[in-house]
Tab-separated table of C-alpha atoms in Angstrom:
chain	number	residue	atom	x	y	z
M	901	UNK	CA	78.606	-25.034	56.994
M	902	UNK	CA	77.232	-22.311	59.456
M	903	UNK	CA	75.222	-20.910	56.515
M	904	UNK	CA	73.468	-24.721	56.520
M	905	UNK	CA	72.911	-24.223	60.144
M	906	UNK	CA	72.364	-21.396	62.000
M	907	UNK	CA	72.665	-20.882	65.309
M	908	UNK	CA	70.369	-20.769	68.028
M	909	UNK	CA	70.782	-16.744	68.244
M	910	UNK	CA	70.296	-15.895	64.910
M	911	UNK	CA	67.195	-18.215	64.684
M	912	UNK	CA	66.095	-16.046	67.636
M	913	UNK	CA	66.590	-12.674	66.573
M	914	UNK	CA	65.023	-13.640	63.061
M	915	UNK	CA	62.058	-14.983	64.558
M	916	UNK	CA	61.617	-11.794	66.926
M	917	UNK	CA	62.523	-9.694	63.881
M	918	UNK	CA	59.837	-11.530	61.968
M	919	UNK	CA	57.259	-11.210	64.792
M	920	UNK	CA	57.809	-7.893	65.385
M	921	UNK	CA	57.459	-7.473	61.535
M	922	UNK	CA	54.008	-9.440	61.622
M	923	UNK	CA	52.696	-7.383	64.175
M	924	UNK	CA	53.300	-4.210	62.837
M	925	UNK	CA	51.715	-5.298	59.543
M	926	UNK	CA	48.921	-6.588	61.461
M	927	UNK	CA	48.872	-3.583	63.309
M	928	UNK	CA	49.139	-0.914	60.609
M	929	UNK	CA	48.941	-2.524	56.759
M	930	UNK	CA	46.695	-5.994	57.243
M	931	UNK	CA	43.669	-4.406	58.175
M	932	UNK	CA	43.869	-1.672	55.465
M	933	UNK	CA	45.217	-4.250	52.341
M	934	UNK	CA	41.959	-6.534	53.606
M	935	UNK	CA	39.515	-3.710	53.246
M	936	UNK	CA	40.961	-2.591	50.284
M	937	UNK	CA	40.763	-6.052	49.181
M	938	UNK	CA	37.106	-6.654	50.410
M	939	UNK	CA	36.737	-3.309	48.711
M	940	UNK	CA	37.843	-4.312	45.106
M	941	UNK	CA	35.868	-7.553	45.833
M	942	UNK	CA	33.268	-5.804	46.037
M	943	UNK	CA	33.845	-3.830	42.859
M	944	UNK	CA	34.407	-6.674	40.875
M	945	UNK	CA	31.089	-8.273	42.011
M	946	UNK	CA	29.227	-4.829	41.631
M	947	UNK	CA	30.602	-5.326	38.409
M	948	UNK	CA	30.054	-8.734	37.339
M	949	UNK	CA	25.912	-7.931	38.714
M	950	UNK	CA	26.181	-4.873	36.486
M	951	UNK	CA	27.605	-6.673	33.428
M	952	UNK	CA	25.032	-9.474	33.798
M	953	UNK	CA	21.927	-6.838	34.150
M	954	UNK	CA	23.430	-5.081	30.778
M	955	UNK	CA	23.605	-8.238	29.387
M	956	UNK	CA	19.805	-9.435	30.254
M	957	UNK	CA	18.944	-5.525	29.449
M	958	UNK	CA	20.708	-6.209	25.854
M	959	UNK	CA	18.879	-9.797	25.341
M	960	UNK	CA	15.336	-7.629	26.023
M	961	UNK	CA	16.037	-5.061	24.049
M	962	UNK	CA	17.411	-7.045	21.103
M	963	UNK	CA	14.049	-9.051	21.388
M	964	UNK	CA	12.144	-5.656	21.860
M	965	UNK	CA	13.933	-4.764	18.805
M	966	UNK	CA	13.260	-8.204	16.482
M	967	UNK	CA	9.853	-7.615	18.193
M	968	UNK	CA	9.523	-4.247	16.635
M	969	UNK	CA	10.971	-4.868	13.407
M	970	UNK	CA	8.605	-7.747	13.320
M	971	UNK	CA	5.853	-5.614	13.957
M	972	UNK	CA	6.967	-2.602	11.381
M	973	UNK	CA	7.814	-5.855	8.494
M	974	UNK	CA	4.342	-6.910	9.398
M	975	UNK	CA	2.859	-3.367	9.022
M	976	UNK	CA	4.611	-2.627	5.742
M	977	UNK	CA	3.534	-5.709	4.196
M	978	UNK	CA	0.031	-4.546	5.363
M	979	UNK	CA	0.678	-1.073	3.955
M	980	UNK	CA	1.506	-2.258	0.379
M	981	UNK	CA	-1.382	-4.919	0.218
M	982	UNK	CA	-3.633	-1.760	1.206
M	983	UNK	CA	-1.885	-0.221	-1.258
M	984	UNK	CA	-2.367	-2.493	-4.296
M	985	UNK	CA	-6.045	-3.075	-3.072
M	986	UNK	CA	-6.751	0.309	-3.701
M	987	UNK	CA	-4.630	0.504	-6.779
M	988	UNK	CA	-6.429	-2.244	-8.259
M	989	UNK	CA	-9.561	-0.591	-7.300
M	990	UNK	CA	-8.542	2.570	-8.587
M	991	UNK	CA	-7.862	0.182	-11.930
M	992	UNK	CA	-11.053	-1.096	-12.078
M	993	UNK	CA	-12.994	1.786	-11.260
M	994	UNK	CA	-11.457	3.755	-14.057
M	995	UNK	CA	-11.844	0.632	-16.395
M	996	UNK	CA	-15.411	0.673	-15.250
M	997	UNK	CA	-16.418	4.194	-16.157
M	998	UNK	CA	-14.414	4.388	-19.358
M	999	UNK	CA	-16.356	1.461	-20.226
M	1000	UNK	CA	-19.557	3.119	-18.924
M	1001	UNK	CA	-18.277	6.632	-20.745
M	1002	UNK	CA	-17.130	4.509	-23.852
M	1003	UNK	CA	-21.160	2.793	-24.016
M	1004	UNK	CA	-22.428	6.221	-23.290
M	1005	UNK	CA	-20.913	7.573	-26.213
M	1006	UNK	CA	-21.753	5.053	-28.567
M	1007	UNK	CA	-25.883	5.361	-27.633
M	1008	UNK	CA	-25.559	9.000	-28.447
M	1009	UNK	CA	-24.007	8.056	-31.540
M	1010	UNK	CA	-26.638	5.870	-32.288
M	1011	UNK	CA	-29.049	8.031	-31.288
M	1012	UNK	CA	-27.406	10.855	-33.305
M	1013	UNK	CA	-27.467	8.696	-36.316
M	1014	UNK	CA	-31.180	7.228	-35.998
M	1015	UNK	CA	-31.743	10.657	-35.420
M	1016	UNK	CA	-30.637	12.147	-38.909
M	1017	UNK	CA	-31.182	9.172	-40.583
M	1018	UNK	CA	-35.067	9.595	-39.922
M	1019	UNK	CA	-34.404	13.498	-40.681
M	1020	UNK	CA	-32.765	11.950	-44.388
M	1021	UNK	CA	-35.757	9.933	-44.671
M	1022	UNK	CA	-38.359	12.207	-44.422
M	1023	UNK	CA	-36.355	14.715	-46.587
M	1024	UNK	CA	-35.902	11.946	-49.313
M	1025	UNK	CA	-39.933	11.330	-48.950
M	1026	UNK	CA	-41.027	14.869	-48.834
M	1027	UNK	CA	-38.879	15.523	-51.961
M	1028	UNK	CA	-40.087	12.285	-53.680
M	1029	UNK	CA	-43.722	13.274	-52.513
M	1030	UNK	CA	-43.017	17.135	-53.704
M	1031	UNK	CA	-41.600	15.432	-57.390
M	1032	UNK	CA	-44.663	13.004	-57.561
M	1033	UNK	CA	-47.388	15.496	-57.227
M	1034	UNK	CA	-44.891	17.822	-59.342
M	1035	UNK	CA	-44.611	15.053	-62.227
M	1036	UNK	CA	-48.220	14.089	-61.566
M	1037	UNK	CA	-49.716	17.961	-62.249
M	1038	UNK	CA	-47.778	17.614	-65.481
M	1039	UNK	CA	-49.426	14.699	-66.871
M	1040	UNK	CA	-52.775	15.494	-65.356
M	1041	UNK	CA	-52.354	18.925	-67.420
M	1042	UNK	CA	-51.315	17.577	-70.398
M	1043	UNK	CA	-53.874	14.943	-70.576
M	1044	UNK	CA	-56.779	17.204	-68.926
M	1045	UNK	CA	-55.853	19.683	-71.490
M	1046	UNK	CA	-59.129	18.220	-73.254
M	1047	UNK	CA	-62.479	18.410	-71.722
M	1048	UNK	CA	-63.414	14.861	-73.148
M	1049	UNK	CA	-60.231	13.337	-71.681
M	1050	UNK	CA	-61.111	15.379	-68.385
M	1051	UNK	CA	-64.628	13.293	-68.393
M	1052	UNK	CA	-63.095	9.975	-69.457
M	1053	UNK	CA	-61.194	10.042	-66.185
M	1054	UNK	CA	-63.728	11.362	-64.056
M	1055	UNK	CA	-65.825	8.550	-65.757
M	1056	UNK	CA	-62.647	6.051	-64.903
M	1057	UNK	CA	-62.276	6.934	-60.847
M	1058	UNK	CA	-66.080	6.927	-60.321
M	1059	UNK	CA	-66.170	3.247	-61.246
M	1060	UNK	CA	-63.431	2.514	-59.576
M	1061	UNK	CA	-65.012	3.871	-56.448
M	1062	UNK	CA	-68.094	1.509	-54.902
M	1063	UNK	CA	-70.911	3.226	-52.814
M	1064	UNK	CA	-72.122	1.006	-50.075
């Protein structure tokens, strides 16, 4: 039963040995385990401050970056209808002066043929001319081979001809 209760002496001695305790921890370890606990306070809060600035720099950049990739989307989209206008424009442009070549051609052609057709046609009458007088001279010879057929068509044009 002594262990239940102690005695008056021991509760003494305990409480000086537990004083005497206190004091030297307030004396020697208290004062540095509360700075090195204001310390790591400190730490963690630098830290906390530091995690929340990394996370507000992470939010800007992300929407620095969706800003950015916005912009570039935008700016490609830009770059390929540029792209297309001028490669339509290219398109038609070409289409144009083939057509232009193409119509170019075909007056020369024209021209070309017009050109030799007239040459064909004055060939064809120079030759027909050239074979008229040609069959002409003939006949006139062989019926102007007499004098009195040479008069009879003298005779013939003069009264075809009318004096005023």
């Amino acid at each position: 039963m002594e262990i239940v209760t102690p005695k008056l002496g021991l509760i003494f001695w305990q409480l000086v040995i537990f004083l005497l305790v206190l004091f030297l921890l307030a004396k020697f370890a208290w004062k540095p385990i509360l700075v090195a606990l204001r310390d790591r306070e400190d730490s963690i809060d630098n830290a906390l401050r530091m995690a929340e600035q990394a996370k507000l720099e992470m939010q800007n950049l992300k929407a620095g970056n969706e800003k950015l990739l916005a912009d570039a989307r935008h700016e490609r989209d830009q770059m390929l209808k540029e792209g297309q206008n001028i490669a339509n424009q290219l398109v038609e442009k070409a289409k144009t002066d083939a057509t232009e070549e193409a119509n170019r051609i075909a007056q020369q052609a024209r021209e070309s043929i017009q050109q030799e057709k007239n040459q064909a046609l004055a060939e064809v009458r120079n030759t027909a001319a050239q074979l008229s007088v040609d069959i002409a001279e003939r006949l006139l010879r062989r019926e102007l081979a007499d004098p009195a057929a040479q008069q009879k068509l003298v005779d013939e044009y003069l009264k075809d001809v009318k004096l005023n």
